XYZ file of N, CA and C in Angstrom:
549
model
N 44.466 2.718 69.455
C 45.822 3.186 69.722
C 46.044 4.568 69.103
N 45.511 4.802 67.901
C 45.670 6.135 67.289
C 45.069 7.210 68.182
N 43.863 6.963 68.671
C 43.209 7.948 69.540
C 44.000 8.124 70.832
N 44.481 7.031 71.397
C 45.273 7.112 72.625
C 46.567 7.890 72.382
N 47.184 7.675 71.217
C 48.430 8.368 70.898
C 48.199 9.868 70.775
N 47.146 10.256 70.039
C 46.870 11.676 69.840
C 46.514 12.373 71.146
N 45.897 11.631 72.071
C 45.497 12.207 73.358
C 46.594 12.082 74.414
N 47.660 11.341 74.105
C 48.716 11.145 75.087
C 48.291 10.241 76.225
N 47.377 9.328 75.945
C 46.826 8.452 76.981
C 47.893 7.543 77.586
N 47.801 7.356 78.891
C 48.717 6.441 79.577
C 48.455 4.987 79.219
N 47.287 4.703 78.614
C 46.976 3.342 78.181
C 47.621 2.999 76.841
N 48.162 4.005 76.152
C 48.762 3.802 74.839
C 49.854 2.754 74.790
N 50.842 2.816 75.691
C 51.912 1.810 75.643
C 51.410 0.379 75.823
N 50.381 0.182 76.631
C 49.828 -1.161 76.839
C 49.158 -1.653 75.555
N 48.364 -0.787 74.952
C 47.719 -1.140 73.684
C 48.763 -1.420 72.611
N 49.806 -0.595 72.566
C 50.864 -0.771 71.562
C 51.587 -2.094 71.756
N 51.888 -2.422 72.989
C 52.592 -3.688 73.257
C 51.758 -4.870 72.787
N 50.473 -4.816 73.053
C 49.587 -5.906 72.627
C 49.536 -5.998 71.101
N 49.396 -4.840 70.442
C 49.343 -4.835 68.982
C 50.673 -5.261 68.358
N 51.785 -4.841 68.953
C 53.093 -5.259 68.439
C 53.260 -6.766 68.545
N 52.821 -7.322 69.663
C 52.897 -8.778 69.851
C 52.059 -9.491 68.786
N 50.849 -8.997 68.552
C 49.983 -9.588 67.526
C 50.609 -9.465 66.138
N 51.159 -8.280 65.838
C 51.758 -8.048 64.517
C 52.940 -8.980 64.281
N 53.770 -9.151 65.286
C 54.937 -10.028 65.138
C 54.513 -11.489 65.003
N 53.517 -11.874 65.784
C 53.036 -13.266 65.717
C 52.469 -13.564 64.331
N 51.724 -12.598 63.775
C 51.106 -12.783 62.457
C 52.045 -12.389 61.312
N 53.230 -11.897 61.662
C 54.192 -11.399 60.663
C 53.547 -10.319 59.773
N 52.812 -9.424 60.421
C 52.112 -8.334 59.741
C 52.965 -7.068 59.840
N 53.819 -6.860 58.849
C 54.750 -5.740 58.855
C 53.998 -4.403 58.791
N 52.915 -4.354 58.038
C 52.126 -3.133 57.929
C 51.551 -2.701 59.275
N 51.018 -3.655 60.013
C 50.468 -3.340 61.335
C 51.579 -2.886 62.276
N 52.717 -3.560 62.217
C 53.827 -3.168 63.086
C 54.295 -1.748 62.755
N 54.335 -1.415 61.467
C 54.727 -0.058 61.064
C 53.725 0.972 61.595
N 52.439 0.654 61.515
C 51.414 1.574 62.016
C 51.516 1.755 63.523
N 51.777 0.663 64.229
C 51.913 0.739 65.681
C 53.119 1.600 66.041
N 54.223 1.409 65.330
C 55.425 2.221 65.588
C 55.149 3.695 65.321
N 54.377 3.981 64.261
C 54.032 5.369 63.973
C 53.187 5.945 65.116
N 52.230 5.172 65.596
C 51.381 5.632 66.707
C 52.210 5.839 67.977
N 53.149 4.931 68.225
C 54.028 5.100 69.389
C 54.855 6.375 69.250
N 55.320 6.652 68.026
C 56.053 7.894 67.788
C 55.195 9.102 68.113
N 53.932 9.057 67.693
C 53.008 10.157 67.984
C 52.789 10.292 69.489
N 52.599 9.164 70.160
C 52.387 9.182 71.618
C 53.587 9.814 72.325
N 54.785 9.392 71.959
C 55.983 9.956 72.588
C 56.134 11.442 72.264
N 55.786 11.824 71.028
C 55.865 13.227 70.623
C 54.920 14.069 71.478
N 53.687 13.601 71.639
C 52.698 14.318 72.450
C 53.178 14.449 73.896
N 53.840 13.420 74.383
C 54.323 13.432 75.773
C 55.643 14.178 75.928
N 56.213 14.666 74.809
C 57.452 15.425 74.880
C 58.708 14.576 74.924
N 58.571 13.284 74.681
C 59.740 12.388 74.671
C 60.225 12.269 73.217
N 60.947 13.296 72.790
C 61.279 13.445 71.383
C 62.238 12.380 70.866
N 63.186 11.974 71.656
C 64.130 10.927 71.201
C 63.388 9.613 70.956
N 62.493 9.253 71.885
C 61.697 8.034 71.704
C 60.786 8.165 70.479
N 60.238 9.365 70.282
C 59.377 9.600 69.117
C 60.170 9.393 67.832
N 61.356 9.993 67.764
C 62.190 9.868 66.558
C 62.544 8.407 66.292
N 62.901 7.687 67.336
C 63.267 6.273 67.184
C 62.096 5.467 66.618
N 60.896 5.704 67.130
C 59.732 4.965 66.645
C 59.341 5.360 65.225
N 59.438 6.648 64.889
C 59.141 7.063 63.513
C 60.142 6.451 62.537
N 61.429 6.413 62.936
C 62.443 5.794 62.073
C 62.153 4.307 61.878
N 61.786 3.648 62.963
C 61.455 2.220 62.896
C 60.228 2.005 62.006
N 59.228 2.858 62.162
C 58.014 2.767 61.336
C 58.363 2.912 59.861
N 59.220 3.873 59.540
C 59.619 4.069 58.142
C 60.361 2.859 57.594
N 61.268 2.314 58.394
C 62.031 1.144 57.948
C 61.094 -0.025 57.651
N 60.085 -0.206 58.482
C 59.140 -1.311 58.298
C 58.147 -1.029 57.173
N 57.630 0.184 57.126
C 56.502 0.480 56.243
C 56.839 1.020 54.873
N 58.094 1.294 54.630
C 58.480 1.929 53.362
C 57.990 1.157 52.140
N 57.997 -0.160 52.198
C 57.623 -0.961 51.024
C 56.203 -1.521 51.071
N 55.513 -1.340 52.199
C 54.192 -1.977 52.284
C 53.051 -1.023 52.614
N 53.373 0.206 52.959
C 52.328 1.156 53.341
C 52.043 2.118 52.193
N 50.833 2.697 52.145
C 50.474 3.616 51.060
C 51.297 4.907 51.109
N 51.410 5.590 49.977
C 52.239 6.797 49.906
C 51.849 7.880 50.915
N 50.560 8.078 51.149
C 50.166 9.125 52.094
C 50.706 8.833 53.488
N 50.662 7.565 53.889
C 51.205 7.166 55.191
C 52.697 7.478 55.238
N 53.409 7.143 54.171
C 54.844 7.391 54.111
C 55.139 8.885 54.234
N 54.425 9.708 53.454
C 54.637 11.149 53.516
C 54.337 11.717 54.894
N 53.274 11.229 55.497
C 52.880 11.692 56.834
C 53.945 11.317 57.870
N 54.450 10.097 57.789
C 55.464 9.640 58.751
C 56.773 10.403 58.550
N 57.156 10.637 57.299
C 58.359 11.424 57.021
C 58.229 12.835 57.595
N 57.051 13.438 57.445
C 56.819 14.788 57.956
C 56.890 14.813 59.476
N 56.283 13.809 60.117
C 56.339 13.748 61.584
C 57.773 13.585 62.073
N 58.530 12.707 61.417
C 59.921 12.507 61.819
C 60.727 13.784 61.614
N 60.524 14.459 60.501
C 61.230 15.715 60.248
C 60.893 16.749 61.321
N 59.639 16.799 61.726
C 59.210 17.735 62.758
C 59.919 17.452 64.084
N 59.977 16.178 64.450
C 60.635 15.802 65.701
C 62.129 16.115 65.625
N 62.757 15.774 64.508
C 64.189 16.045 64.364
C 64.467 17.545 64.380
N 63.566 18.316 63.818
C 63.700 19.778 63.844
C 63.658 20.267 65.290
N 62.715 19.745 66.059
C 62.604 20.144 67.473
C 63.812 19.699 68.283
N 64.431 18.587 67.880
C 65.634 18.113 68.568
C 66.877 18.886 68.136
N 66.762 19.678 67.075
C 67.912 20.406 66.560
C 68.809 19.557 65.678
N 68.307 18.398 65.273
C 69.068 17.488 64.413
C 68.654 17.746 62.965
N 69.162 18.818 62.401
C 68.682 19.305 61.115
C 69.338 18.630 59.910
N 70.361 17.814 60.132
C 71.107 17.242 59.008
C 70.257 16.386 58.077
N 69.263 15.669 58.583
C 68.447 14.806 57.735
C 67.073 15.354 57.410
N 66.735 16.495 58.006
C 65.382 17.034 57.871
C 65.061 17.417 56.427
N 65.982 18.083 55.770
C 65.717 18.546 54.394
C 65.444 17.366 53.461
N 66.215 16.305 53.589
C 66.014 15.123 52.729
C 64.658 14.476 53.008
N 64.274 14.411 54.270
C 62.962 13.834 54.613
C 61.830 14.688 54.048
N 61.990 16.011 54.159
C 60.966 16.910 53.629
C 60.912 16.857 52.105
N 62.069 16.713 51.461
C 62.085 16.565 50.002
C 61.291 15.337 49.580
N 61.530 14.216 50.283
C 60.822 12.977 49.948
C 59.329 13.103 50.234
N 58.985 13.697 51.373
C 57.571 13.877 51.719
C 56.886 14.791 50.708
N 57.551 15.882 50.331
C 56.962 16.812 49.371
C 56.755 16.133 48.022
N 57.741 15.363 47.577
C 57.605 14.641 46.304
C 56.444 13.651 46.366
N 56.305 12.972 47.495
C 55.220 12.004 47.673
C 53.868 12.693 47.634
N 53.714 13.765 48.419
C 52.430 14.468 48.467
C 52.096 15.116 47.128
N 53.107 15.611 46.429
C 52.876 16.203 45.108
C 52.414 15.126 44.130
N 53.070 13.965 44.169
C 52.728 12.860 43.259
C 51.297 12.376 43.466
N 50.860 12.309 44.725
C 49.505 11.790 44.983
C 48.462 12.902 45.064
N 48.900 14.147 44.959
C 47.958 15.273 44.956
C 47.392 15.620 46.314
N 48.146 15.384 47.388
C 47.672 15.700 48.735
C 48.087 17.119 49.116
N 47.174 18.064 48.939
C 47.467 19.458 49.264
C 47.637 19.664 50.771
N 46.884 18.915 51.582
C 47.015 19.047 53.037
C 48.367 18.525 53.505
N 48.821 17.431 52.922
C 50.156 16.930 53.252
C 51.223 17.937 52.851
N 51.047 18.517 51.674
C 51.986 19.523 51.182
C 51.991 20.745 52.099
N 50.836 21.130 52.606
C 50.754 22.259 53.532
C 51.646 22.016 54.751
N 51.609 20.810 55.303
C 52.437 20.485 56.467
C 53.924 20.543 56.144
N 54.296 20.051 54.974
C 55.699 20.081 54.570
C 56.167 21.528 54.406
N 55.378 22.341 53.729
C 55.756 23.737 53.525
C 55.871 24.477 54.850
N 54.991 24.131 55.785
C 55.024 24.750 57.108
C 56.364 24.462 57.784
N 56.795 23.222 57.738
C 58.084 22.871 58.350
C 59.245 23.549 57.633
N 59.177 23.623 56.322
C 60.251 24.288 55.574
C 60.348 25.768 55.965
N 59.200 26.418 56.108
C 59.192 27.828 56.498
C 59.777 28.005 57.900
N 59.394 27.127 58.808
C 59.919 27.196 60.187
C 61.425 26.988 60.190
N 61.885 25.966 59.458
C 63.318 25.681 59.426
C 64.113 26.858 58.877
N 63.638 27.476 57.773
C 64.406 28.590 57.213
C 64.406 29.779 58.156
N 63.301 29.980 58.863
C 63.243 31.080 59.818
C 64.216 30.828 60.971
N 64.218 29.599 61.489
C 65.110 29.259 62.602
C 66.580 29.359 62.210
N 66.879 29.053 60.956
C 68.276 29.084 60.526
C 68.719 30.495 60.121
N 67.811 31.477 60.202
C 68.173 32.862 59.938
C 68.233 33.243 58.473
N 67.687 32.425 57.601
C 67.670 32.733 56.172
C 66.364 33.447 55.837
N 66.358 34.759 56.003
C 65.122 35.541 55.871
C 64.507 35.427 54.479
N 65.297 35.582 53.437
C 64.741 35.533 52.079
C 64.160 34.167 51.757
N 64.867 33.129 52.182
C 64.369 31.766 51.961
C 63.077 31.548 52.753
N 63.044 32.045 53.973
C 61.847 31.926 54.802
C 60.677 32.663 54.158
N 60.938 33.834 53.600
C 59.886 34.605 52.935
C 59.329 33.812 51.757
N 60.211 33.202 50.968
C 59.754 32.399 49.813
C 58.895 31.225 50.271
N 59.343 30.473 51.290
C 58.567 29.321 51.763
C 57.241 29.760 52.358
N 57.263 30.861 53.113
C 56.015 31.359 53.708
C 55.028 31.807 52.631
N 55.514 32.381 51.536
C 54.617 32.768 50.443
C 53.990 31.532 49.795
N 54.798 30.496 49.575
C 54.254 29.245 49.013
C 53.229 28.652 49.969
N 53.542 28.697 51.248
C 52.635 28.188 52.270
C 51.331 28.983 52.271
N 51.420 30.306 52.173
C 50.216 31.154 52.151
C 49.353 30.822 50.935
N 49.987 30.630 49.779
C 49.227 30.286 48.572
C 48.509 28.953 48.727
N 49.183 27.969 49.317
C 48.555 26.659 49.542
C 47.407 26.792 50.536
N 47.603 27.550 51.599
C 46.544 27.746 52.604
C 45.331 28.446 51.974
N 45.574 29.411 51.102
C 44.459 30.086 50.412
C 43.689 29.089 49.553
N 44.418 28.262 48.789
C 43.763 27.281 47.914
C 42.895 26.315 48.710
N 43.347 25.970 49.910
C 42.625 25.001 50.738
C 41.582 25.659 51.645
N 41.500 26.986 51.608
C 40.635 27.714 52.533
C 40.956 27.356 53.986
N 42.233 27.174 54.255
C 42.704 26.848 55.607
C 42.971 28.174 56.324
N 41.911 28.765 56.831
C 42.004 30.126 57.356
C 42.888 30.265 58.583
N 42.856 29.308 59.479
C 43.712 29.394 60.658
C 45.176 29.376 60.240
N 45.517 28.451 59.348
C 46.891 28.380 58.846
C 47.256 29.659 58.099
N 46.324 30.174 57.299
C 46.595 31.388 56.524
C 46.854 32.575 57.449
N 46.040 32.742 58.467
C 46.246 33.857 59.404
C 47.611 33.745 60.070
N 47.957 32.539 60.496
C 49.236 32.335 61.167
C 50.418 32.585 60.241
N 50.341 32.054 59.024
C 51.464 32.227 58.101
C 51.594 33.678 57.654
N 50.486 34.372 57.522
C 50.554 35.795 57.164
C 51.251 36.596 58.262
N 50.988 36.250 59.514
C 51.682 36.921 60.618
C 53.173 36.592 60.609
N 53.503 35.321 60.365
C 54.913 34.939 60.270
C 55.596 35.698 59.140
N 54.919 35.755 58.009
C 55.471 36.422 56.843
C 55.635 37.921 57.106
N 54.663 38.525 57.758
C 54.776 39.942 58.105
C 56.004 40.170 58.989
N 56.220 39.286 59.947
C 57.398 39.406 60.815
C 58.700 39.302 60.042
N 58.777 38.337 59.136
C 59.989 38.176 58.318
C 60.215 39.410 57.447
N 59.123 39.969 56.901
C 59.248 41.147 56.035
C 59.660 42.391 56.829
N 59.180 42.511 58.057
C 59.624 43.619 58.919
C 61.122 43.482 59.160
N 61.547 42.265 59.470
C 62.970 42.002 59.712
C 63.803 42.348 58.477
N 63.243 42.106 57.271
C 63.943 42.410 56.012
C 63.750 43.862 55.589
N 63.095 44.663 56.446
C 62.859 46.083 56.196
C 62.024 46.334 54.934
N 61.018 45.478 54.746
C 60.071 45.632 53.631
C 58.697 45.880 54.240
N 58.536 47.087 54.746
C 57.405 47.420 55.607
C 56.063 47.453 54.887
N 56.034 47.895 53.639
C 54.756 47.931 52.916
C 54.221 46.518 52.698
N 55.102 45.603 52.317
C 54.683 44.206 52.145
C 54.247 43.612 53.483
N 55.000 43.937 54.536
C 54.666 43.428 55.870
C 53.279 43.897 56.290
N 52.981 45.165 56.033
C 51.674 45.726 56.398
C 50.553 44.984 55.657
N 50.771 44.708 54.370
C 49.748 44.026 53.569
C 49.470 42.627 54.137
N 50.522 41.898 54.533
C 50.310 40.552 55.099
C 49.685 40.626 56.492
N 50.059 41.625 57.291
C 49.439 41.783 58.604
C 47.947 42.083 58.455
N 47.601 42.911 57.458
C 46.186 43.198 57.211
C 45.436 41.951 56.734
N 46.090 41.148 55.883
C 45.451 39.900 55.449
C 45.237 38.950 56.628
N 46.227 38.888 57.517
C 46.093 38.046 58.705
C 44.916 38.498 59.556
N 44.786 39.790 59.751
C 43.674 40.343 60.545
C 42.341 40.049 59.882
N 42.276 40.274 58.584
C 41.027 40.039 57.847
C 40.651 38.547 57.864
N 41.645 37.695 57.749
C 41.392 36.250 57.755
C 40.941 35.781 59.125
N 41.619 36.275 60.151
C 41.282 35.856 61.524
C 39.904 36.357 61.894
């Protein structure tokens, strides 16, 4: 089901229905939470954002007390991403705060990278240039630590754009050059 969800396979809903039936019959809350998370991913890939959000919320409600912290942080990040795309920003910051705290507590730098990425996007979309610059710098530092070159090149370009907008051209040039060198 995970592979079907990531690929947007049309067989995903059938597999999910079967797994949900098994999970309910066995009273396996963890499995049901995982299936709901996979369904959320499937709907997200297919562009059905409302269905994705509903399934991620359901997954969180089921899995909050029985799933490992990394799963929780990952699901919170996915839900925040979907809500951001839906323009429903009222709960996104709280979800990202919880995900960031979770990833920081367990030492997941890759999870933290995803959270910082969403924070940078949100601040940019909301027109808060200085806040976006701060988040993008934190994101760039995390990407450097992880040797995540694709992410680093992309964030450096985003940061250069924000700095141009803020009329800080020398800093913008330095990040554009780093993006070019990284790419």
